[in-house]
Amino acid sequence: MKKLITSVRRSLLRHMTLRGVGVLPSDIDLAGLGPVARATGMSDDRRTAEDGYDDLGFRPVTRDDGDAWGRFMVRAEEAVQAVDLAGRAGNRIAFGNGEVEAPDGLYRVGESRPSGRFVSMLETILVGAEWGDLVATIQSLDIDMESVSVGKPVV
């Protein structure tokens, strides 16, 4: 997986099509929005509050890009990190309190998923964008449209 990430990181075409696309304005509240927030430099990650992750040496993956490229790279680097953490965890089992960080941000049992907040941001970040950039931006936010359309948590 690390080789794949390195290859993608070096891909000039991928870099050119995602760099500077879908930049999130600094006045948008990104707290609790997972990889999207961490791609703007925020280290907000639910896992830092869990002793089990601390015991494994977990540190949030962050970037300062704030664009589709940064969101892509945070998710890619977190995938590599997840495999590494799983290897370190071995057979340890942890029990939580009903809060997890889903791909689109913090999720609490019985509450709406964070994707609805992304939909409300689209008007702000898509105005004036090129068509190809629109697609890349929306994809990079990883919006769960099912949970948005229902307005209830997906269980």
mmCIF file of C-alpha atoms in Angstrom:
data_model
loop_
_atom_site.group_PDB
_atom_site.id
_atom_site.type_symbol
_atom_site.label_atom_id
_atom_site.label_comp_id
_atom_site.label_asym_id
_atom_site.label_seq_id
_atom_site.Cartn_x
_atom_site.Cartn_y
_atom_site.Cartn_z
ATOM 1 C CA MET A 1 0.000 0.000 0.000
ATOM 2 C CA LYS A 2 2.860 2.383 0.762
ATOM 3 C CA LYS A 3 4.187 1.880 -2.785
ATOM 4 C CA LEU A 4 0.787 2.793 -4.210
ATOM 5 C CA ILE A 5 0.646 5.976 -2.125
ATOM 6 C CA THR A 6 4.156 6.931 -3.243
ATOM 7 C CA SER A 7 3.222 6.323 -6.875
ATOM 8 C CA VAL A 8 0.073 8.438 -6.598
ATOM 9 C CA ARG A 9 1.935 11.180 -4.745
ATOM 10 C CA ARG A 10 4.398 11.376 -7.635
ATOM 11 C CA SER A 11 1.706 11.345 -10.321
ATOM 12 C CA LEU A 12 1.901 14.743 -11.996
ATOM 13 C CA LEU A 13 -1.554 14.442 -13.573
ATOM 14 C CA ARG A 14 -3.271 13.576 -10.290
ATOM 15 C CA HIS A 15 -1.381 16.351 -8.570
ATOM 16 C CA MET A 16 -2.354 18.910 -11.224
ATOM 17 C CA THR A 17 -6.043 17.968 -11.204
ATOM 18 C CA LEU A 18 -6.487 18.095 -7.417
ATOM 19 C CA ARG A 19 -4.042 20.771 -6.238
ATOM 20 C CA GLY A 20 -5.837 24.040 -5.426
ATOM 21 C CA VAL A 21 -9.269 22.534 -6.184
ATOM 22 C CA GLY A 22 -12.137 22.839 -3.696
ATOM 23 C CA VAL A 23 -10.192 24.917 -1.193
ATOM 24 C CA LEU A 24 -12.190 25.339 1.995
ATOM 25 C CA PRO A 25 -12.516 28.928 3.250
ATOM 26 C CA SER A 26 -10.943 29.534 6.654
ATOM 27 C CA ASP A 27 -14.231 30.836 8.098
ATOM 28 C CA ILE A 28 -16.005 27.452 7.792
ATOM 29 C CA ASP A 29 -16.311 25.489 11.045
ATOM 30 C CA LEU A 30 -14.667 22.129 10.351
ATOM 31 C CA ALA A 31 -14.644 20.763 13.901
ATOM 32 C CA GLY A 32 -15.587 17.088 13.938
ATOM 33 C CA LEU A 33 -15.327 16.674 10.163
ATOM 34 C CA GLY A 34 -12.568 14.091 10.129
ATOM 35 C CA PRO A 35 -10.176 13.872 7.185
ATOM 36 C CA VAL A 36 -11.644 17.012 5.611
ATOM 37 C CA ALA A 37 -10.694 19.032 8.698
ATOM 38 C CA ARG A 38 -7.288 17.359 9.009
ATOM 39 C CA ALA A 39 -6.503 18.286 5.393
ATOM 40 C CA THR A 40 -6.619 21.930 6.539
ATOM 41 C CA GLY A 41 -4.093 21.371 9.319
ATOM 42 C CA MET A 42 -6.518 20.684 12.189
ATOM 43 C CA SER A 43 -5.392 17.758 14.317
ATOM 44 C CA ASP A 44 -8.965 17.159 15.545
ATOM 45 C CA ASP A 45 -9.314 13.360 15.669
ATOM 46 C CA ARG A 46 -11.612 11.386 17.967
ATOM 47 C CA ARG A 47 -9.057 8.615 18.255
ATOM 48 C CA THR A 48 -6.677 10.845 20.257
ATOM 49 C CA ALA A 49 -9.107 10.597 23.200
ATOM 50 C CA GLU A 50 -8.924 6.795 23.258
ATOM 51 C CA ASP A 51 -6.278 5.206 25.478
ATOM 52 C CA GLY A 52 -5.977 2.219 23.153
ATOM 53 C CA TYR A 53 -4.871 4.413 20.264
ATOM 54 C CA ASP A 54 -2.452 6.307 22.480
ATOM 55 C CA ASP A 55 -0.903 2.992 23.542
ATOM 56 C CA LEU A 56 -0.293 2.211 19.853
ATOM 57 C CA GLY A 57 1.499 5.511 19.274
ATOM 58 C CA PHE A 58 -1.321 7.007 17.195
ATOM 59 C CA ARG A 59 -0.896 10.546 15.864
ATOM 60 C CA PRO A 60 -3.445 12.233 13.566
ATOM 61 C CA VAL A 61 -2.471 12.556 9.906
ATOM 62 C CA THR A 62 -2.676 16.223 8.921
ATOM 63 C CA ARG A 63 -1.836 18.364 5.915
ATOM 64 C CA ASP A 64 -2.058 22.111 5.350
ATOM 65 C CA ASP A 65 -3.329 22.001 1.761
ATOM 66 C CA GLY A 66 -7.047 22.527 2.463
ATOM 67 C CA ASP A 67 -7.899 21.335 -1.056
ATOM 68 C CA ALA A 68 -8.978 18.135 -2.822
ATOM 69 C CA TRP A 69 -5.331 17.007 -3.020
ATOM 70 C CA GLY A 70 -4.914 17.380 0.752
ATOM 71 C CA ARG A 71 -8.127 15.460 1.441
ATOM 72 C CA PHE A 72 -7.040 12.689 -0.924
ATOM 73 C CA MET A 73 -3.609 12.441 0.699
ATOM 74 C CA VAL A 74 -4.957 12.475 4.275
ATOM 75 C CA ARG A 75 -7.259 9.567 3.443
ATOM 76 C CA ALA A 76 -4.493 7.688 1.641
ATOM 77 C CA GLU A 77 -2.012 8.180 4.474
ATOM 78 C CA GLU A 78 -4.674 7.207 7.025
ATOM 79 C CA ALA A 79 -5.265 3.955 5.121
ATOM 80 C CA VAL A 80 -1.568 3.102 5.449
ATOM 81 C CA GLN A 81 -1.663 4.150 9.104
ATOM 82 C CA ALA A 82 -4.728 1.952 9.762
ATOM 83 C CA VAL A 83 -2.935 -1.140 8.476
ATOM 84 C CA ASP A 84 0.079 -0.299 10.631
ATOM 85 C CA LEU A 85 -2.071 0.278 13.733
ATOM 86 C CA ALA A 86 -3.980 -2.965 13.163
ATOM 87 C CA GLY A 87 -0.669 -4.811 13.026
ATOM 88 C CA ARG A 88 0.479 -3.211 16.272
ATOM 89 C CA ALA A 89 -2.863 -3.879 17.983
ATOM 90 C CA GLY A 90 -2.725 -7.610 17.346
ATOM 91 C CA ASN A 91 -5.479 -9.348 19.299
ATOM 92 C CA ARG A 92 -6.264 -6.471 21.646
ATOM 93 C CA ILE A 93 -9.949 -5.600 21.808
ATOM 94 C CA ALA A 94 -11.258 -2.213 22.909
ATOM 95 C CA PHE A 95 -14.762 -1.112 23.775
ATOM 96 C CA GLY A 96 -15.897 2.444 23.183
ATOM 97 C CA ASN A 97 -18.651 4.795 24.201
ATOM 98 C CA GLY A 98 -20.722 4.943 21.006
ATOM 99 C CA GLU A 99 -18.633 7.596 19.259
ATOM 100 C CA VAL A 100 -16.543 6.804 16.222
ATOM 101 C CA GLU A 101 -14.971 8.759 13.458
ATOM 102 C CA ALA A 102 -16.531 7.746 10.163
ATOM 103 C CA PRO A 103 -14.934 8.724 6.825
ATOM 104 C CA ASP A 104 -16.988 11.924 6.812
ATOM 105 C CA GLY A 105 -16.283 12.888 10.426
ATOM 106 C CA LEU A 106 -17.402 12.315 14.014
ATOM 107 C CA TYR A 107 -20.430 10.054 14.346
ATOM 108 C CA ARG A 108 -22.401 9.443 17.511
ATOM 109 C CA VAL A 109 -24.972 6.680 17.787
ATOM 110 C CA GLY A 110 -28.440 8.150 17.306
ATOM 111 C CA GLU A 111 -27.282 11.402 15.673
ATOM 112 C CA SER A 112 -27.166 12.528 12.065
ATOM 113 C CA ARG A 113 -24.021 11.856 10.049
ATOM 114 C CA PRO A 114 -21.663 14.788 9.350
ATOM 115 C CA SER A 115 -22.246 14.704 5.564
ATOM 116 C CA GLY A 116 -25.100 17.195 5.837
ATOM 117 C CA ARG A 117 -22.596 19.872 6.854
ATOM 118 C CA PHE A 118 -20.595 19.206 3.687
ATOM 119 C CA VAL A 119 -23.650 19.691 1.494
ATOM 120 C CA SER A 120 -24.273 23.088 3.084
ATOM 121 C CA MET A 121 -20.659 24.085 2.262
ATOM 122 C CA LEU A 122 -20.925 23.269 -1.439
ATOM 123 C CA GLU A 123 -22.403 26.598 -2.508
ATOM 124 C CA THR A 124 -19.531 28.437 -0.862
ATOM 125 C CA ILE A 125 -16.702 26.335 -2.262
ATOM 126 C CA LEU A 126 -18.079 25.577 -5.747
ATOM 127 C CA VAL A 127 -19.026 29.065 -6.963
ATOM 128 C CA GLY A 128 -16.939 29.930 -10.022
ATOM 129 C CA ALA A 129 -15.207 26.550 -10.219
ATOM 130 C CA GLU A 130 -14.534 24.715 -13.484
ATOM 131 C CA TRP A 131 -16.704 21.650 -14.203
ATOM 132 C CA GLY A 132 -13.857 19.166 -13.667
ATOM 133 C CA ASP A 133 -12.995 20.864 -10.394
ATOM 134 C CA LEU A 134 -16.614 20.554 -9.234
ATOM 135 C CA VAL A 135 -16.499 16.789 -9.607
ATOM 136 C CA ALA A 136 -13.123 16.481 -7.857
ATOM 137 C CA THR A 137 -14.245 18.734 -5.005
ATOM 138 C CA ILE A 138 -17.495 16.888 -4.352
ATOM 139 C CA GLN A 139 -15.746 13.515 -4.527
ATOM 140 C CA SER A 140 -13.000 14.658 -2.144
ATOM 141 C CA LEU A 141 -15.559 15.556 0.527
ATOM 142 C CA ASP A 142 -16.785 11.925 0.588
ATOM 143 C CA ILE A 143 -20.410 12.931 1.124
ATOM 144 C CA ASP A 144 -22.729 10.094 2.154
ATOM 145 C CA MET A 145 -25.810 11.159 0.181
ATOM 146 C CA GLU A 146 -27.939 8.370 1.632
ATOM 147 C CA SER A 147 -27.560 9.720 5.146
ATOM 148 C CA VAL A 148 -28.117 13.274 3.891
ATOM 149 C CA SER A 149 -31.308 12.383 2.018
ATOM 150 C CA VAL A 150 -32.767 10.453 4.923
ATOM 151 C CA GLY A 151 -31.559 12.935 7.518
ATOM 152 C CA LYS A 152 -31.076 10.127 9.996
ATOM 153 C CA PRO A 153 -28.065 8.071 10.985
ATOM 154 C CA VAL A 154 -27.276 5.047 8.867
ATOM 155 C CA VAL A 155 -27.080 2.040 11.177
#
